[in-house]
Each structure stands twice: as structure tokens, then as C-alpha cells.
Coordinates of C-alpha atoms in Angstrom, one line a residue:
M642 CA 32.7 208.9 71.5
R643 CA 30.9 208.0 68.4
V644 CA 30.4 204.3 67.5
A645 CA 32.6 204.7 64.4
D646 CA 35.5 206.1 66.5
R647 CA 35.0 203.2 68.9
A648 CA 35.2 200.7 66.1
L649 CA 38.4 202.3 64.7
Y650 CA 39.9 202.2 68.2
E651 CA 39.0 198.5 68.6
D652 CA 40.4 197.7 65.2
F653 CA 43.6 199.5 66.1
V654 CA 44.0 197.7 69.4
V655 CA 43.5 194.3 67.7
A656 CA 45.9 195.1 64.9
R657 CA 48.8 196.8 66.8
S658 CA 48.7 195.4 70.3
D659 CA 51.3 192.7 69.7
R660 CA 53.9 195.1 68.3
L661 CA 53.2 197.6 71.1
L662 CA 53.5 194.9 73.7
R663 CA 56.8 193.9 72.3
T664 CA 58.0 197.4 72.6
A665 CA 56.7 197.6 76.2
Y666 CA 58.5 194.4 77.0
L667 CA 61.8 195.6 75.6
L668 CA 61.5 198.7 77.8
T669 CA 60.5 196.9 81.0
R670 CA 62.1 193.4 80.5
D671 CA 59.1 191.9 82.3
W672 CA 56.0 190.6 80.5
G673 CA 53.6 191.3 83.4
V674 CA 54.8 194.9 83.7
A675 CA 54.8 195.3 79.9
E676 CA 51.2 194.2 79.8
D677 CA 50.3 196.7 82.5
L678 CA 52.2 199.4 80.7
L679 CA 50.4 198.7 77.4
Q680 CA 47.0 198.6 79.1
E681 CA 47.6 201.9 80.8
S682 CA 48.8 203.5 77.6
L683 CA 45.8 202.2 75.6
A684 CA 43.5 203.5 78.3
K685 CA 45.1 207.0 78.0
A686 CA 44.8 206.8 74.2
W687 CA 41.1 205.9 74.5
F688 CA 40.3 209.2 76.1
A689 CA 42.2 211.2 73.4
W690 CA 41.1 208.9 70.5
P691 CA 38.8 211.3 68.6
G692 CA 41.6 213.8 68.2
V693 CA 44.4 211.4 67.4
E694 CA 45.8 211.7 63.9
E695 CA 48.6 209.1 63.9
P696 CA 47.4 206.4 66.3
E697 CA 50.5 204.1 66.4
A698 CA 52.9 207.0 66.9
Y699 CA 50.6 208.5 69.5
V700 CA 50.2 205.3 71.5
R701 CA 54.0 204.6 71.2
R702 CA 54.7 208.1 72.7
V703 CA 52.2 207.5 75.5
L704 CA 53.9 204.2 76.1
V705 CA 57.4 205.8 76.4
T706 CA 56.2 208.7 78.5
T707 CA 54.2 206.4 80.9
Y708 CA 57.2 204.1 81.2
T709 CA 59.5 207.0 82.0
S710 CA 57.1 208.5 84.5
W711 CA 56.8 205.1 86.3
W712 CA 60.5 205.1 86.8
R713 CA 60.7 208.7 87.8
R714 CA 58.2 207.9 90.6
R715 CA 60.4 205.0 91.6
W716 CA 57.3 202.8 91.5
R717 CA 58.1 199.2 91.7
R718 CA 55.7 196.3 91.2
E719 CA 56.0 192.8 92.6
V720 CA 58.8 190.8 90.9
P721 CA 57.6 187.3 89.8
R722 CA 60.3 184.7 89.6
D723 CA 60.6 182.0 87.1
D724 CA 62.9 179.4 88.7
F725 CA 63.5 176.5 86.5
P726 CA 65.7 173.5 87.2
D727 CA 69.1 173.5 85.6
M728 CA 69.0 171.9 82.2
P729 CA 71.6 171.4 79.6
A730 CA 71.6 174.1 76.9
P731 CA 70.5 172.8 73.5
E732 CA 72.9 172.7 70.6
G733 CA 73.4 176.1 69.0
S734 CA 72.2 178.1 72.0
G735 CA 75.3 180.3 72.0
D736 CA 73.5 183.0 70.0
L737 CA 70.6 182.9 72.5
A738 CA 73.1 183.3 75.4
E739 CA 74.7 186.3 73.6
R740 CA 71.4 188.0 73.0
E741 CA 70.3 187.4 76.6
A742 CA 73.6 188.9 77.9
L743 CA 73.1 191.9 75.7
W744 CA 69.5 192.4 76.8
R745 CA 70.5 192.0 80.5
A746 CA 73.0 194.8 79.8
V747 CA 70.4 196.9 78.1
G748 CA 68.2 196.3 81.2
R749 CA 70.9 197.9 83.4
L750 CA 70.9 201.1 81.3
P751 CA 69.1 204.2 82.8
T752 CA 65.5 204.6 81.7
R753 CA 66.0 207.2 78.9
Q754 CA 69.0 205.4 77.5
R755 CA 67.2 202.1 77.4
A756 CA 64.2 203.8 75.7
V757 CA 66.5 205.3 73.0
V758 CA 68.2 201.9 72.4
V759 CA 64.9 200.1 72.0
L760 CA 63.3 202.8 69.8
R761 CA 66.4 203.4 67.6
F762 CA 67.8 199.9 67.2
Y763 CA 65.0 197.5 67.8
E764 CA 62.0 199.5 66.5
D765 CA 64.4 201.0 63.8
L766 CA 63.0 204.5 64.2
P767 CA 64.9 207.5 62.9
V768 CA 66.5 210.0 65.4
A769 CA 63.8 212.6 64.6
E770 CA 61.0 210.2 65.4
V771 CA 62.6 209.0 68.6
A772 CA 63.0 212.7 69.6
R773 CA 59.4 213.4 68.9
L774 CA 58.2 210.3 70.8
M775 CA 60.4 211.2 73.8
D776 CA 59.6 214.9 73.6
C777 CA 63.2 216.0 73.4
E778 CA 65.7 217.4 70.9
T779 CA 67.5 215.2 68.3
G780 CA 70.8 216.1 70.0
T781 CA 69.5 214.6 73.2
V782 CA 68.6 211.4 71.4
K783 CA 72.1 211.3 69.8
S784 CA 73.9 211.9 73.1
Q785 CA 71.8 209.4 75.0
T786 CA 72.5 206.8 72.2
A787 CA 76.2 207.5 72.4
K788 CA 76.2 207.1 76.2
A789 CA 74.2 203.9 76.1
L790 CA 76.4 202.3 73.4
A791 CA 79.5 203.3 75.4
K792 CA 78.1 201.7 78.5
L793 CA 77.2 198.6 76.6
R794 CA 80.7 198.3 75.1
V795 CA 82.3 198.3 78.5
D796 CA 79.7 196.3 80.4
D797 CA 81.8 193.6 81.9
S798 CA 79.1 190.9 81.8
V799 CA 78.5 191.4 78.1
V800 CA 82.2 191.3 77.3
K801 CA 82.7 188.2 79.5
E802 CA 79.7 186.5 78.0
L803 CA 80.6 187.3 74.4
Y804 CA 84.3 186.4 74.7
R805 CA 84.3 183.3 76.9

């Protein structure tokens, strides 16, 4: 790799890592696993870097396909626990509780449905871009979105949390 390509890669990593890490976290719901996922995705991008035309789209696609392949292999990493003592919730934390309930429900979705929800609604990508990133048809993205939203609507814990 030429020095100029290396400098462009390093600039890209510095500029886009936070956003890509956020996407990885939303897919995995675990900061440690998200960091591993991003690191592996950036390493894969390094080897293809001289031929990459749209760096962020390319790395995002690598991120999604790597995440999907991890779950296909049923690979599980250690699960760190963050046990904190019970503390009273601060005033106005109802919104936080609702968001947490929603993200727990998103975390229970199958891998592809979770990826579609994150890319469509959190990253605000159009259907065609999500289909390109996930290497599938737009109809698949639409059907996976519909199935995911239907599951979220009937998820008992979300309904109970939102309406208690």
C-alpha cells in the first residue's frame, strides 16, 4: 500500500470510527463486542483499501456482513456483567426506560431483522442502500422491516413497559 493510501485510511478511521462504533453497538448491544466487530471490519477494509471507492459504505457493509457471519457461526464471546446497586431513578427518566425497553426488544429480534431496523431507522438509510449493504433485494429489506416492526408491536415487555 502506498503511503498516500495509508494516510487516507488513517484519516478515515479517525473521522468515522465513532459513528461506525455506534452502528456496531446497535447491532450487538454490547460495547466490547461492538469494538471487536469494528476492529475486525476495519482490518478487512485495510486489505481492500486501494480499490475502495466509497469507504464508509464499504466499511458499513463489511460491518453488517461480519456481524451476520458471527451469528451464523453461533459464535459467542464472554458476557461481561455490569451489576450496579439499586438506586432510585432520577426525575424524568421515564423516556430513558422506554428507550431501554425498546432496545431490549430490538436485541431480541433475529440478526437480519435487527440489522434492518438499525440501518433503516437509526442510521436513516433508504431501503435501496440497506439492500446493497446487506447484499439482498429491496423486497427482502421491506419484508424483514415489516416482520421486525410486527414483532416489536407485540413484544410483551415493550407493551408492558410503555403502558404501565
